[in-house]
Amino acid sequence: MELTESNYYGLEANKEYSSNSQIKDFQECEVTAMKRINGEIVDEPTIDMLIGQYVDEALTGNLEEWKESHPEIIAKTGKNIGCLKADFQKCELMVDICKNDKKFMQYLSGEKQVIMTGVIYGLPIKIKMDVYDEKHDVIVDLKTTKSITAPCWNKKAHQYQDFITAYGYIQQMAIYREIVFQHTGKKCRCFIAVVDKGAYPNHEVVEVPQDEMDDLLYGNEFAPGLQPLFNRIADLKNGVEQPIPCGVCEDCIKNKKIEKPISLAELRGRLD
């Protein structure tokens, strides 16, 4: 199928193609990921997600159109009636800080919301880049985060990391870069343009290291890269393998039935 702005997030597109967010779903829980693909689970956007979308639309999309489709951000009662709810009022400050930084905005000056597809390790992939500057071979993804400098706990790595590593953004940019490479034969430089939600929002443009993207996607002497994961996802989506529940996500807990005791080592392995 040909992907467009209107069908990119649809069920048909999600069944035919995997996105970085879908891949992260599989890394969390295979059963829940398959339920989302089949439309059995439809997640309501969280406040943090809506804040991110607001800033993203204000800087790289169509904010007014987005507001019309998200009336839940407008207060219907109280002192803010008819205006942004308290949770979203800081969005305007975050956007203004970005717009008032000439260099920051230069990194957002390429083509916006660019859709491409490709295949990585046999898995059909779709990407939607916030900014793609073909002239300078640059990809930029716009992010919001709680704090740019605060350490973030990565429960899989069992350690504190920077937000870019902890939230899987290196993987995301590695996938974007590979798909663009398949179309152009060029390896782009990749940047995260970020504004945080501090009392006075901080903002930065961070370059994602090429070698870390290479190691994560293609592997090295210490790790196999993403090929085993992508092969597994393809088998699951094609019905060759059955998904395994993680046992700790909300959906798994809701449907949980004890079959046998677990070991203390297993419990320790599930710690956040």
Tab-separated table of C-alpha atoms in Angstrom:
chain	number	residue	atom	x	y	z
A	1	MET	CA	0.000	0.000	0.000
A	2	GLU	CA	1.054	3.590	-0.562
A	3	LEU	CA	1.371	5.465	2.711
A	4	THR	CA	-0.002	8.964	3.126
A	5	GLU	CA	-0.580	11.395	5.981
A	6	SER	CA	-4.150	10.123	6.340
A	7	ASN	CA	-3.430	6.363	6.462
A	8	TYR	CA	0.059	6.244	8.021
A	9	TYR	CA	-1.222	5.358	11.511
A	10	GLY	CA	-4.056	3.095	10.366
A	11	LEU	CA	-4.482	-0.602	11.149
A	12	GLU	CA	-3.771	-1.664	7.564
A	13	ALA	CA	-0.501	0.271	7.514
A	14	ASN	CA	0.509	-1.135	10.908
A	15	LYS	CA	-0.127	-4.681	9.717
A	16	GLU	CA	1.854	-4.243	6.510
A	17	TYR	CA	4.688	-2.173	7.973
A	18	SER	CA	6.498	-1.932	11.276
A	19	SER	CA	7.441	1.452	12.711
A	20	ASN	CA	9.960	2.221	15.423
A	21	SER	CA	7.154	2.597	17.961
A	22	GLN	CA	5.755	-0.802	16.963
A	23	ILE	CA	9.216	-2.354	17.246
A	24	LYS	CA	9.516	-0.882	20.762
A	25	ASP	CA	6.111	-2.427	21.563
A	26	PHE	CA	7.483	-5.848	20.607
A	27	GLN	CA	10.552	-5.232	22.743
A	28	GLU	CA	8.223	-4.586	25.702
A	29	CYS	CA	5.595	-7.324	25.210
A	30	GLU	CA	4.885	-9.441	22.137
A	31	VAL	CA	1.291	-10.210	23.113
A	32	THR	CA	0.375	-6.560	23.683
A	33	ALA	CA	2.143	-5.537	20.465
A	34	MET	CA	0.088	-8.013	18.435
A	35	LYS	CA	-3.132	-6.853	20.108
A	36	ARG	CA	-2.345	-3.249	19.128
A	37	ILE	CA	-1.648	-4.307	15.534
A	38	ASN	CA	-4.975	-6.164	15.390
A	39	GLY	CA	-6.893	-3.256	16.908
A	40	GLU	CA	-7.745	-5.144	20.116
A	41	ILE	CA	-5.961	-2.504	22.204
A	42	VAL	CA	-6.382	1.188	21.389
A	43	ASP	CA	-4.384	3.433	23.706
A	44	GLU	CA	-5.659	6.843	24.707
A	45	PRO	CA	-2.903	9.465	24.462
A	46	THR	CA	-1.382	10.455	27.792
A	47	ILE	CA	-0.838	14.066	28.838
A	48	ASP	CA	2.887	13.701	28.114
A	49	MET	CA	2.108	12.378	24.631
A	50	LEU	CA	-0.290	15.254	23.945
A	51	ILE	CA	2.296	17.796	25.112
A	52	GLY	CA	4.816	16.250	22.722
A	53	GLN	CA	2.306	16.330	19.881
A	54	TYR	CA	1.413	19.963	20.627
A	55	VAL	CA	5.056	21.085	20.419
A	56	ASP	CA	5.677	18.907	17.379
A	57	GLU	CA	2.683	20.327	15.505
A	58	ALA	CA	3.564	23.892	16.508
A	59	LEU	CA	7.102	23.584	15.129
A	60	THR	CA	6.824	21.070	12.276
A	61	GLY	CA	3.131	20.564	11.541
A	62	ASN	CA	-0.275	22.255	11.582
A	63	LEU	CA	-1.082	23.294	15.156
A	64	GLU	CA	-4.532	24.777	14.543
A	65	GLU	CA	-5.731	21.697	12.705
A	66	TRP	CA	-4.327	19.502	15.473
A	67	LYS	CA	-6.072	21.570	18.168
A	68	GLU	CA	-9.397	21.130	16.408
A	69	SER	CA	-9.012	17.360	16.554
A	70	HIS	CA	-7.969	17.398	20.232
A	71	PRO	CA	-10.629	19.367	22.141
A	72	GLU	CA	-9.578	17.564	25.330
A	73	ILE	CA	-6.710	20.053	25.796
A	74	ILE	CA	-9.162	22.963	26.161
A	75	ALA	CA	-10.715	23.674	29.576
A	76	LYS	CA	-14.510	23.505	29.646
A	77	THR	CA	-14.911	24.746	33.225
A	78	GLY	CA	-13.013	26.769	35.819
A	79	LYS	CA	-10.786	29.809	35.491
A	80	ASN	CA	-9.204	28.559	32.239
A	81	ILE	CA	-12.506	27.931	30.454
A	82	GLY	CA	-12.055	28.239	26.689
A	83	CYS	CA	-8.248	28.271	27.051
A	84	LEU	CA	-5.594	25.610	27.303
A	85	LYS	CA	-5.824	23.388	30.360
A	86	ALA	CA	-3.123	23.971	32.977
A	87	ASP	CA	-1.121	20.916	31.832
A	88	PHE	CA	-0.757	22.406	28.349
A	89	GLN	CA	-0.152	26.071	29.117
A	90	LYS	CA	3.596	25.523	29.336
A	91	CYS	CA	3.549	24.234	25.739
A	92	GLU	CA	3.313	27.805	24.469
A	93	LEU	CA	6.414	28.795	26.453
A	94	MET	CA	8.264	25.717	25.185
A	95	VAL	CA	7.368	26.593	21.600
A	96	ASP	CA	8.310	30.267	22.016
A	97	ILE	CA	11.724	29.350	23.452
A	98	CYS	CA	12.425	27.180	20.408
A	99	LYS	CA	11.156	29.743	17.911
A	100	ASN	CA	13.299	32.473	19.463
A	101	ASP	CA	16.502	30.462	18.952
A	102	LYS	CA	17.671	30.994	15.383
A	103	LYS	CA	20.115	28.080	15.324
A	104	PHE	CA	17.552	25.673	16.807
A	105	MET	CA	15.041	26.625	14.136
A	106	GLN	CA	17.644	26.196	11.394
A	107	TYR	CA	17.735	22.512	12.259
A	108	LEU	CA	13.973	22.376	11.708
A	109	SER	CA	14.114	24.084	8.323
A	110	GLY	CA	14.032	20.987	6.101
A	111	GLU	CA	11.010	19.201	4.664
A	112	LYS	CA	8.499	18.326	7.378
A	113	GLN	CA	6.776	15.011	8.198
A	114	VAL	CA	8.449	13.019	5.418
A	115	ILE	CA	7.184	9.458	4.925
A	116	MET	CA	9.407	6.693	3.517
A	117	THR	CA	9.280	2.894	3.489
A	118	GLY	CA	11.884	0.186	3.116
A	119	VAL	CA	12.889	-3.277	4.296
A	120	ILE	CA	15.430	-4.056	7.031
A	121	TYR	CA	16.379	-7.692	7.654
A	122	GLY	CA	13.282	-8.791	5.759
A	123	LEU	CA	10.922	-6.650	7.837
A	124	PRO	CA	8.917	-3.963	5.963
A	125	ILE	CA	9.488	-0.639	7.742
A	126	LYS	CA	7.733	2.719	7.621
A	127	ILE	CA	9.162	5.975	8.926
A	128	LYS	CA	7.805	9.481	9.299
A	129	MET	CA	10.582	12.006	9.838
A	130	ASP	CA	9.833	15.279	11.602
A	131	VAL	CA	12.452	17.003	9.439
A	132	TYR	CA	14.430	15.701	6.459
A	133	ASP	CA	16.973	18.044	4.887
A	134	GLU	CA	17.884	16.271	1.668
A	135	LYS	CA	20.256	19.014	0.544
A	136	HIS	CA	22.476	18.617	3.605
A	137	ASP	CA	21.760	14.903	4.276
A	138	VAL	CA	20.324	15.594	7.724
A	139	ILE	CA	17.477	13.978	9.686
A	140	VAL	CA	16.066	15.762	12.729
A	141	ASP	CA	13.551	14.390	15.196
A	142	LEU	CA	11.810	16.789	17.558
A	143	LYS	CA	11.350	15.590	21.144
A	144	THR	CA	10.011	16.802	24.465
A	145	THR	CA	11.252	15.316	27.722
A	146	LYS	CA	10.935	15.896	31.451
A	147	SER	CA	14.540	17.077	31.739
A	148	ILE	CA	17.350	17.150	29.206
A	149	THR	CA	20.078	16.666	31.815
A	150	ALA	CA	18.450	14.441	34.455
A	151	PRO	CA	19.523	10.770	34.359
A	152	CYS	CA	16.789	8.363	33.165
A	153	TRP	CA	16.384	4.833	34.496
A	154	ASN	CA	16.545	2.155	31.790
A	155	LYS	CA	14.935	-0.906	33.349
A	156	LYS	CA	16.246	-3.233	30.639
A	157	ALA	CA	19.830	-2.033	31.019
A	158	HIS	CA	19.358	-1.713	34.801
A	159	GLN	CA	21.188	1.585	34.866
A	160	TYR	CA	20.722	5.324	34.592
A	161	GLN	CA	21.369	6.799	31.162
A	162	ASP	CA	20.849	9.990	29.192
A	163	PHE	CA	17.290	10.363	27.910
A	164	ILE	CA	18.260	9.704	24.276
A	165	THR	CA	19.735	6.293	25.094
A	166	ALA	CA	17.189	5.339	27.767
A	167	TYR	CA	14.154	6.070	25.580
A	168	GLY	CA	15.450	4.214	22.526
A	169	TYR	CA	16.005	7.240	20.304
A	170	ILE	CA	19.334	5.891	18.994
A	171	GLN	CA	17.422	2.904	17.616
A	172	GLN	CA	14.816	5.193	16.085
A	173	MET	CA	17.406	7.336	14.306
A	174	ALA	CA	19.378	4.284	13.148
A	175	ILE	CA	16.222	2.951	11.482
A	176	TYR	CA	15.455	6.340	9.904
A	177	ARG	CA	18.999	6.669	8.590
A	178	GLU	CA	18.963	3.170	7.081
A	179	ILE	CA	15.652	3.721	5.268
A	180	VAL	CA	16.862	7.046	3.851
A	181	PHE	CA	20.103	5.315	2.798
A	182	GLN	CA	18.057	2.735	0.882
A	183	HIS	CA	16.414	5.577	-1.062
A	184	THR	CA	19.428	7.855	-1.581
A	185	GLY	CA	22.626	5.877	-1.028
A	186	LYS	CA	23.670	8.495	1.544
A	187	LYS	CA	24.184	8.120	5.292
A	188	CYS	CA	22.587	11.134	6.948
A	189	ARG	CA	23.710	12.883	10.080
A	190	CYS	CA	20.987	12.506	12.710
A	191	PHE	CA	19.971	15.010	15.359
A	192	ILE	CA	17.521	15.168	18.252
A	193	ALA	CA	16.076	18.663	18.705
A	194	VAL	CA	14.650	18.671	22.214
A	195	VAL	CA	12.877	21.016	24.587
A	196	ASP	CA	12.155	19.966	28.152
A	197	LYS	CA	9.381	20.667	30.639
A	198	GLY	CA	11.435	22.384	33.320
A	199	ALA	CA	10.223	25.413	35.255
A	200	TYR	CA	11.964	27.394	32.525
A	201	PRO	CA	12.269	24.951	29.622
A	202	ASN	CA	15.755	24.010	28.480
A	203	HIS	CA	16.430	23.160	24.823
A	204	GLU	CA	19.249	21.578	22.839
A	205	VAL	CA	20.159	20.024	19.501
A	206	VAL	CA	22.030	16.750	20.056
A	207	GLU	CA	23.830	14.793	17.344
A	208	VAL	CA	23.390	11.027	17.555
A	209	PRO	CA	26.757	9.254	17.089
A	210	GLN	CA	27.103	7.384	13.803
A	211	ASP	CA	29.056	4.517	15.387
A	212	GLU	CA	26.380	3.943	18.046
A	213	MET	CA	23.677	3.770	15.369
A	214	ASP	CA	25.808	1.332	13.358
A	215	ASP	CA	26.488	-0.914	16.359
A	216	LEU	CA	22.837	-0.964	17.397
A	217	LEU	CA	21.439	-1.704	13.928
A	218	TYR	CA	24.141	-3.863	12.341
A	219	GLY	CA	25.769	-5.321	15.455
A	220	ASN	CA	29.391	-5.744	16.514
A	221	GLU	CA	31.589	-8.334	18.216
A	222	PHE	CA	29.598	-7.961	21.439
A	223	ALA	CA	26.005	-7.862	20.137
A	224	PRO	CA	24.105	-9.132	17.055
A	225	GLY	CA	22.307	-5.880	16.217
A	226	LEU	CA	18.618	-5.791	15.374
A	227	GLN	CA	18.475	-8.710	12.931
A	228	PRO	CA	17.267	-11.353	15.450
A	229	LEU	CA	14.580	-8.984	16.752
A	230	PHE	CA	13.391	-8.034	13.253
A	231	ASN	CA	13.310	-11.696	12.182
A	232	ARG	CA	11.239	-12.487	15.271
A	233	ILE	CA	8.786	-9.631	14.590
A	234	ALA	CA	8.352	-10.772	10.978
A	235	ASP	CA	7.587	-14.330	12.158
A	236	LEU	CA	5.062	-13.041	14.710
A	237	LYS	CA	3.266	-10.770	12.250
A	238	ASN	CA	3.168	-13.548	9.646
A	239	GLY	CA	1.783	-16.081	12.138
A	240	VAL	CA	4.854	-18.327	11.968
A	241	GLU	CA	5.470	-17.917	15.719
A	242	GLN	CA	3.145	-17.240	18.648
A	243	PRO	CA	3.702	-14.162	20.839
A	244	ILE	CA	5.045	-14.593	24.348
A	245	PRO	CA	3.548	-12.483	27.167
A	246	CYS	CA	5.992	-10.361	29.160
A	247	GLY	CA	4.038	-10.934	32.368
A	248	VAL	CA	4.546	-7.421	33.724
A	249	CYS	CA	2.745	-4.969	31.422
A	250	GLU	CA	-0.772	-3.725	32.199
A	251	ASP	CA	-2.463	-6.064	29.717
A	252	CYS	CA	-0.559	-9.109	30.977
A	253	ILE	CA	-1.420	-8.267	34.583
A	254	LYS	CA	-5.113	-7.842	33.710
A	255	ASN	CA	-5.196	-11.324	32.135
A	256	LYS	CA	-2.857	-12.988	34.604
A	257	LYS	CA	-3.504	-16.486	35.971
A	258	ILE	CA	-0.910	-18.163	38.195
A	259	GLU	CA	0.305	-21.441	36.685
A	260	LYS	CA	3.335	-22.112	38.877
A	261	PRO	CA	5.624	-20.289	41.300
A	262	ILE	CA	8.440	-18.196	39.897
A	263	SER	CA	11.965	-18.169	41.247
A	264	LEU	CA	13.418	-15.246	43.147
A	265	ALA	CA	15.850	-14.804	40.247
A	266	GLU	CA	12.890	-14.374	37.862
A	267	LEU	CA	11.361	-11.802	40.193
A	268	ARG	CA	14.629	-9.889	40.344
A	269	GLY	CA	14.756	-9.908	36.549
A	270	ARG	CA	11.394	-8.101	36.423
A	271	LEU	CA	12.369	-5.261	38.741
A	272	ASP	CA	11.879	-1.759	37.367
